[in-house]
Amino acid sequence: MDDRRRGYGIIEVSRRPWKLFEDECRYLVYQSLSGFDIKPTDIVFESPPSHIYGELSTPICMMLARKTGLNPQDLALEVKSRIDTADRRFIAKVDVASPGYLNFYLDKPSFFKLLISSIQALGVEWGRLESDRRLRVIVEHTSVNPIHPIGIGHARNSFLGDSIAALLEARGYDVHRHFYIDDVGRQVSILAYGYNLLGKPRFEEKPDSFLGYIYASISCILEIRRLKSELESCRSKQSEDEYMKISSRLDEWVAIAAELRSRNEKLFDRLLESIESDKDPEGRIAEINRLYEKRLDEDIVGIVREVVTLCLEGFKETLSRVDVDFDSWDWESDIVWSGEVDRILSMLKSTSYCRLEEGALIFDVAEAARDLGLEERIDIGLELPSLTLTRADGTTLYTTRDIAYAFRKLKQYDLSITVIGMDQKLPQIQLMITLSALGVDRVLDRYKPLFYGLVKLPGYRMSSRRGRIVTLDDVLDEARVRALTEVRKRSPNIDPREAERIAEAIAVGAVKYALISVSPERDIVFSWDKVLNFEMNSGPFLQYAYARSSSILSKADVDYIYADFDPTILNDRLEEDLLIHISKYPEIIWYSSENLAVHIVAEYANELAMKFNSFYDKLPVLKAEPLELKIARLKLVYAFKSTLGSALRILGIRPLERM
RNA sequence: GGGCCUGUAGCUCAGCAUGGAUAGAGCACCGGCCUCCGGAGCCGGAGAUCCCGGGUUCAAAUCCCGGCAGGCCCGCCA
């Protein structure tokens, strides 16, 4: 058990007080059900809908009654009669409710005593669990292609990933945050091609934003060229439908071109001219791709690395604004150049699943999955498409390189989390099957992609190729302006620089909360209203409750913290609700880390803030009489602040002492 | 055509793992609350065929089967 005794006097400390209560209940029920064939873990507990049914409840008797044909109510009464609560610590009473619930009533004073002294003793360790084995974990997230600024959709990835990392740290793991730089492949080659055409142009703006413009413009120009030639060949074949289809797509791209051109006519025209004077831009791009991947031309290597590095500078600027940091930046090209990809390829070739088709190397994923008996463990229908590992020109594809990267991850870490868009589910599954085929140990347990839904603009999905992207920078700027007006309105006398600092924290909190608080598998339709929400169920709402609690504590004599206190005095329903909710915090950490579900933490924090606000509104703290009550309430406020503070840190939202 | 994800109040979303007591929040709407620790707040009201249809069960938003709608994927793109 994680209890220990410390200090003078005897102060008992528990990292998981609620679990102590639950385990006590579990043990009693288990003992009383000795005649049945069940394990303690078969007994599930839930929170009753109302406190009149106690604090913990189990329907186990109803479940057993079904199997045995007994009457659930009778069984529950029988169990109750066998339970002896005389020498129990945290159970005040056991009762039976129709149609067969066993309800447990918490012995609040002794529980609250333990809870509050634990939180005080643990300090920042409160909410941090101890794991028997300190797993080494890699969390790879963000990994935005270095060809355009970070969009609000990518930001969902960053926030989710950073938060998951913090959560797993709280779980007691050794967590490493990695950014995978996708510098190999066609997209970066396109950008490098354009950047080179312009003769390494100078620019004033943020580098990722400038490069994003170049990338969008070139892909647009190329797309129009391609569509035009398709249209030509279509005309000769006289297929009316096809012609109309291509023609309308062409119209769409021409409109996009006009839009892009209006943003920077000189630059756009220069690009257009240069591309038009190039006989074979597509060929040149493929050439850049090949020369870079094979590292055959140091000039090309220099240019590609230069654009990518520039873009990353922009990323770092944005990411530091939102407190997202990485332990490592892993270049995809390094994995190729180091020979890791070749080694993986030759290992794959030596399996029976590879074949050559028109010069390209193909891996039969479906067959591998069947042979390895993986069908049942993978939640995708097994008409798994084959995976192309190499192009006819010998260059590799994204997933191939990702397999090598994943191989490395699982070699160096016990557990690998990859935060990645839902649209990449299939390639990730192909990757896992491929790794399994290579004999990597327990791939499905150790390689965990965390898929999330796309962030769409109302009407259409964002597209960096179309230059249609709402950037995180823009959203943050807008949120900060909004927050600053609020701060000024509420605290007119505040120091302007302090106001800026607070507004920025609020802006970041609002945007993060909006993206993190919905379950990841859902798509999100971007809306300013949602992201700039400062009211209930928002980042600022949490920060506000936190600021209120610290305001109280800052006005109190610090000695209260050392004072002994009488837990029986905290007997208002509002106080009890708040304390019980606080005590469940470590369980939330446990559950949400098991399920890689940070939105659970967000929801918990929101409820916690709501309970605190109700308490705050109705019950005075600083003016509470007698002194014992004031001390007890101050300790409660401290416990709240400590808990919300910890949850905010996991969510990546800055706790504010004032706002 | 096949696969995956989603469908809960006018709107945005929890709840689905492990079936269980009156299906919870927020926004918007209606009505109250600043002589008292910060009103970004609190209290109350109204608002739900839990997409539809079957099935399993004493009990289904939750599990199973079949539909429907939306999104995504099925590339020598990433």
JSON list of C-alpha atoms in Angstrom, two decimals, chain A residues 490-593:
[
{"chain": "A", "resi": 490, "resn": "ARG", "atom": "CA", "xyz": [-12.20, 43.89, -14.49]},
{"chain": "A", "resi": 491, "resn": "SER", "atom": "CA", "xyz": [-8.94, 45.23, -13.12]},
{"chain": "A", "resi": 492, "resn": "PRO", "atom": "CA", "xyz": [-8.52, 48.77, -14.47]},
{"chain": "A", "resi": 493, "resn": "ASN", "atom": "CA", "xyz": [-5.58, 49.53, -12.19]},
{"chain": "A", "resi": 494, "resn": "ILE", "atom": "CA", "xyz": [-3.51, 46.54, -13.07]},
{"chain": "A", "resi": 495, "resn": "ASP", "atom": "CA", "xyz": [0.03, 47.01, -14.35]},
{"chain": "A", "resi": 496, "resn": "PRO", "atom": "CA", "xyz": [-0.14, 46.87, -18.17]},
{"chain": "A", "resi": 497, "resn": "ARG", "atom": "CA", "xyz": [2.60, 44.29, -18.52]},
{"chain": "A", "resi": 498, "resn": "GLU", "atom": "CA", "xyz": [0.96, 42.12, -15.91]},
{"chain": "A", "resi": 499, "resn": "ALA", "atom": "CA", "xyz": [-2.32, 42.47, -17.79]},
{"chain": "A", "resi": 500, "resn": "GLU", "atom": "CA", "xyz": [-0.61, 41.29, -20.99]},
{"chain": "A", "resi": 501, "resn": "ARG", "atom": "CA", "xyz": [0.87, 38.31, -19.23]},
{"chain": "A", "resi": 502, "resn": "ILE", "atom": "CA", "xyz": [-2.50, 37.33, -17.77]},
{"chain": "A", "resi": 503, "resn": "ALA", "atom": "CA", "xyz": [-4.32, 37.86, -21.05]},
{"chain": "A", "resi": 504, "resn": "GLU", "atom": "CA", "xyz": [-1.88, 35.60, -22.84]},
{"chain": "A", "resi": 505, "resn": "ALA", "atom": "CA", "xyz": [-2.35, 32.89, -20.21]},
{"chain": "A", "resi": 506, "resn": "ILE", "atom": "CA", "xyz": [-6.11, 33.16, -20.53]},
{"chain": "A", "resi": 507, "resn": "ALA", "atom": "CA", "xyz": [-5.94, 33.02, -24.31]},
{"chain": "A", "resi": 508, "resn": "VAL", "atom": "CA", "xyz": [-3.80, 29.90, -24.25]},
{"chain": "A", "resi": 509, "resn": "GLY", "atom": "CA", "xyz": [-6.04, 28.32, -21.63]},
{"chain": "A", "resi": 510, "resn": "ALA", "atom": "CA", "xyz": [-9.20, 29.02, -23.60]},
{"chain": "A", "resi": 511, "resn": "VAL", "atom": "CA", "xyz": [-7.87, 27.59, -26.85]},
{"chain": "A", "resi": 512, "resn": "LYS", "atom": "CA", "xyz": [-6.34, 24.54, -25.22]},
{"chain": "A", "resi": 513, "resn": "TYR", "atom": "CA", "xyz": [-9.45, 23.71, -23.26]},
{"chain": "A", "resi": 514, "resn": "ALA", "atom": "CA", "xyz": [-11.63, 23.98, -26.33]},
{"chain": "A", "resi": 515, "resn": "LEU", "atom": "CA", "xyz": [-9.53, 21.43, -28.18]},
{"chain": "A", "resi": 516, "resn": "ILE", "atom": "CA", "xyz": [-8.78, 19.09, -25.31]},
{"chain": "A", "resi": 517, "resn": "SER", "atom": "CA", "xyz": [-12.13, 18.80, -23.59]},
{"chain": "A", "resi": 518, "resn": "VAL", "atom": "CA", "xyz": [-13.91, 16.83, -26.29]},
{"chain": "A", "resi": 519, "resn": "SER", "atom": "CA", "xyz": [-13.16, 13.16, -26.74]},
{"chain": "A", "resi": 520, "resn": "PRO", "atom": "CA", "xyz": [-10.47, 12.76, -29.37]},
{"chain": "A", "resi": 521, "resn": "GLU", "atom": "CA", "xyz": [-12.35, 10.55, -31.79]},
{"chain": "A", "resi": 522, "resn": "ARG", "atom": "CA", "xyz": [-14.89, 13.26, -32.54]},
{"chain": "A", "resi": 523, "resn": "ASP", "atom": "CA", "xyz": [-14.42, 15.73, -35.32]},
{"chain": "A", "resi": 524, "resn": "ILE", "atom": "CA", "xyz": [-14.47, 19.34, -34.24]},
{"chain": "A", "resi": 525, "resn": "VAL", "atom": "CA", "xyz": [-15.96, 22.11, -36.31]},
{"chain": "A", "resi": 526, "resn": "PHE", "atom": "CA", "xyz": [-13.87, 25.14, -35.63]},
{"chain": "A", "resi": 527, "resn": "SER", "atom": "CA", "xyz": [-15.77, 28.09, -34.23]},
{"chain": "A", "resi": 528, "resn": "TRP", "atom": "CA", "xyz": [-14.50, 31.29, -32.70]},
{"chain": "A", "resi": 529, "resn": "ASP", "atom": "CA", "xyz": [-17.32, 31.17, -30.18]},
{"chain": "A", "resi": 530, "resn": "LYS", "atom": "CA", "xyz": [-16.12, 27.89, -28.81]},
{"chain": "A", "resi": 531, "resn": "VAL", "atom": "CA", "xyz": [-12.47, 28.75, -28.77]},
{"chain": "A", "resi": 532, "resn": "LEU", "atom": "CA", "xyz": [-12.97, 32.19, -27.26]},
{"chain": "A", "resi": 533, "resn": "ASN", "atom": "CA", "xyz": [-15.39, 31.04, -24.61]},
{"chain": "A", "resi": 534, "resn": "PHE", "atom": "CA", "xyz": [-14.40, 32.51, -21.25]},
{"chain": "A", "resi": 535, "resn": "GLU", "atom": "CA", "xyz": [-17.48, 31.37, -19.42]},
{"chain": "A", "resi": 536, "resn": "MET", "atom": "CA", "xyz": [-18.37, 28.17, -17.69]},
{"chain": "A", "resi": 537, "resn": "ASN", "atom": "CA", "xyz": [-16.88, 25.00, -19.10]},
{"chain": "A", "resi": 538, "resn": "SER", "atom": "CA", "xyz": [-13.79, 26.74, -20.39]},
{"chain": "A", "resi": 539, "resn": "GLY", "atom": "CA", "xyz": [-10.14, 27.20, -19.57]},
{"chain": "A", "resi": 540, "resn": "PRO", "atom": "CA", "xyz": [-10.67, 30.67, -18.10]},
{"chain": "A", "resi": 541, "resn": "PHE", "atom": "CA", "xyz": [-13.50, 29.34, -15.94]},
{"chain": "A", "resi": 542, "resn": "LEU", "atom": "CA", "xyz": [-11.00, 26.97, -14.34]},
{"chain": "A", "resi": 543, "resn": "GLN", "atom": "CA", "xyz": [-8.39, 29.70, -14.01]},
{"chain": "A", "resi": 544, "resn": "TYR", "atom": "CA", "xyz": [-10.97, 31.94, -12.39]},
{"chain": "A", "resi": 545, "resn": "ALA", "atom": "CA", "xyz": [-11.89, 29.42, -9.71]},
{"chain": "A", "resi": 546, "resn": "TYR", "atom": "CA", "xyz": [-8.22, 28.86, -9.11]},
{"chain": "A", "resi": 547, "resn": "ALA", "atom": "CA", "xyz": [-7.56, 32.59, -8.78]},
{"chain": "A", "resi": 548, "resn": "ARG", "atom": "CA", "xyz": [-10.41, 32.95, -6.32]},
{"chain": "A", "resi": 549, "resn": "SER", "atom": "CA", "xyz": [-9.02, 30.22, -4.11]},
{"chain": "A", "resi": 550, "resn": "SER", "atom": "CA", "xyz": [-5.54, 31.69, -4.15]},
{"chain": "A", "resi": 551, "resn": "SER", "atom": "CA", "xyz": [-6.98, 35.10, -3.38]},
{"chain": "A", "resi": 552, "resn": "ILE", "atom": "CA", "xyz": [-8.50, 33.69, -0.21]},
{"chain": "A", "resi": 553, "resn": "LEU", "atom": "CA", "xyz": [-5.34, 31.89, 0.82]},
{"chain": "A", "resi": 554, "resn": "SER", "atom": "CA", "xyz": [-3.18, 34.92, 0.22]},
{"chain": "A", "resi": 555, "resn": "LYS", "atom": "CA", "xyz": [-5.28, 36.89, 2.66]},
{"chain": "A", "resi": 556, "resn": "ALA", "atom": "CA", "xyz": [-5.08, 34.28, 5.38]},
{"chain": "A", "resi": 557, "resn": "ASP", "atom": "CA", "xyz": [-2.47, 33.84, 8.06]},
{"chain": "A", "resi": 558, "resn": "VAL", "atom": "CA", "xyz": [-0.15, 31.10, 6.82]},
{"chain": "A", "resi": 559, "resn": "ASP", "atom": "CA", "xyz": [-0.10, 29.42, 10.23]},
{"chain": "A", "resi": 560, "resn": "TYR", "atom": "CA", "xyz": [-3.45, 27.81, 9.57]},
{"chain": "A", "resi": 561, "resn": "ILE", "atom": "CA", "xyz": [-1.64, 25.24, 7.51]},
{"chain": "A", "resi": 562, "resn": "TYR", "atom": "CA", "xyz": [0.21, 23.89, 10.52]},
{"chain": "A", "resi": 563, "resn": "ALA", "atom": "CA", "xyz": [-2.78, 24.00, 12.80]},
{"chain": "A", "resi": 564, "resn": "ASP", "atom": "CA", "xyz": [-4.57, 20.86, 13.73]},
{"chain": "A", "resi": 565, "resn": "PHE", "atom": "CA", "xyz": [-8.17, 20.81, 12.69]},
{"chain": "A", "resi": 566, "resn": "ASP", "atom": "CA", "xyz": [-11.46, 19.21, 13.49]},
{"chain": "A", "resi": 567, "resn": "PRO", "atom": "CA", "xyz": [-12.83, 17.32, 10.47]},
{"chain": "A", "resi": 568, "resn": "THR", "atom": "CA", "xyz": [-16.30, 16.94, 11.95]},
{"chain": "A", "resi": 569, "resn": "ILE", "atom": "CA", "xyz": [-16.81, 20.65, 11.48]},
{"chain": "A", "resi": 570, "resn": "LEU", "atom": "CA", "xyz": [-16.83, 20.35, 7.68]},
{"chain": "A", "resi": 571, "resn": "ASN", "atom": "CA", "xyz": [-20.34, 19.01, 7.59]},
{"chain": "A", "resi": 572, "resn": "ASP", "atom": "CA", "xyz": [-22.11, 21.22, 5.12]},
{"chain": "A", "resi": 573, "resn": "ARG", "atom": "CA", "xyz": [-23.23, 19.35, 2.03]},
{"chain": "A", "resi": 574, "resn": "LEU", "atom": "CA", "xyz": [-21.24, 21.77, -0.14]},
{"chain": "A", "resi": 575, "resn": "GLU", "atom": "CA", "xyz": [-18.07, 21.09, 1.79]},
{"chain": "A", "resi": 576, "resn": "GLU", "atom": "CA", "xyz": [-18.59, 17.36, 1.75]},
{"chain": "A", "resi": 577, "resn": "ASP", "atom": "CA", "xyz": [-19.28, 17.27, -1.97]},
{"chain": "A", "resi": 578, "resn": "LEU", "atom": "CA", "xyz": [-16.19, 19.27, -2.70]},
{"chain": "A", "resi": 579, "resn": "LEU", "atom": "CA", "xyz": [-13.96, 17.15, -0.48]},
{"chain": "A", "resi": 580, "resn": "ILE", "atom": "CA", "xyz": [-15.24, 13.89, -1.85]},
{"chain": "A", "resi": 581, "resn": "HIS", "atom": "CA", "xyz": [-14.71, 15.11, -5.38]},
{"chain": "A", "resi": 582, "resn": "ILE", "atom": "CA", "xyz": [-11.18, 16.19, -4.49]},
{"chain": "A", "resi": 583, "resn": "SER", "atom": "CA", "xyz": [-10.43, 12.78, -3.06]},
{"chain": "A", "resi": 584, "resn": "LYS", "atom": "CA", "xyz": [-11.26, 11.12, -6.37]},
{"chain": "A", "resi": 585, "resn": "TYR", "atom": "CA", "xyz": [-8.61, 13.08, -8.26]},
{"chain": "A", "resi": 586, "resn": "PRO", "atom": "CA", "xyz": [-5.94, 10.37, -8.16]},
{"chain": "A", "resi": 587, "resn": "GLU", "atom": "CA", "xyz": [-8.49, 7.89, -9.48]},
{"chain": "A", "resi": 588, "resn": "ILE", "atom": "CA", "xyz": [-9.14, 10.22, -12.40]},
{"chain": "A", "resi": 589, "resn": "ILE", "atom": "CA", "xyz": [-5.42, 10.27, -13.13]},
{"chain": "A", "resi": 590, "resn": "TRP", "atom": "CA", "xyz": [-5.39, 6.51, -13.06]},
{"chain": "A", "resi": 591, "resn": "TYR", "atom": "CA", "xyz": [-8.40, 6.02, -15.26]},
{"chain": "A", "resi": 592, "resn": "SER", "atom": "CA", "xyz": [-7.59, 8.67, -17.82]},
{"chain": "A", "resi": 593, "resn": "SER", "atom": "CA", "xyz": [-3.99, 7.57, -18.17]}
]
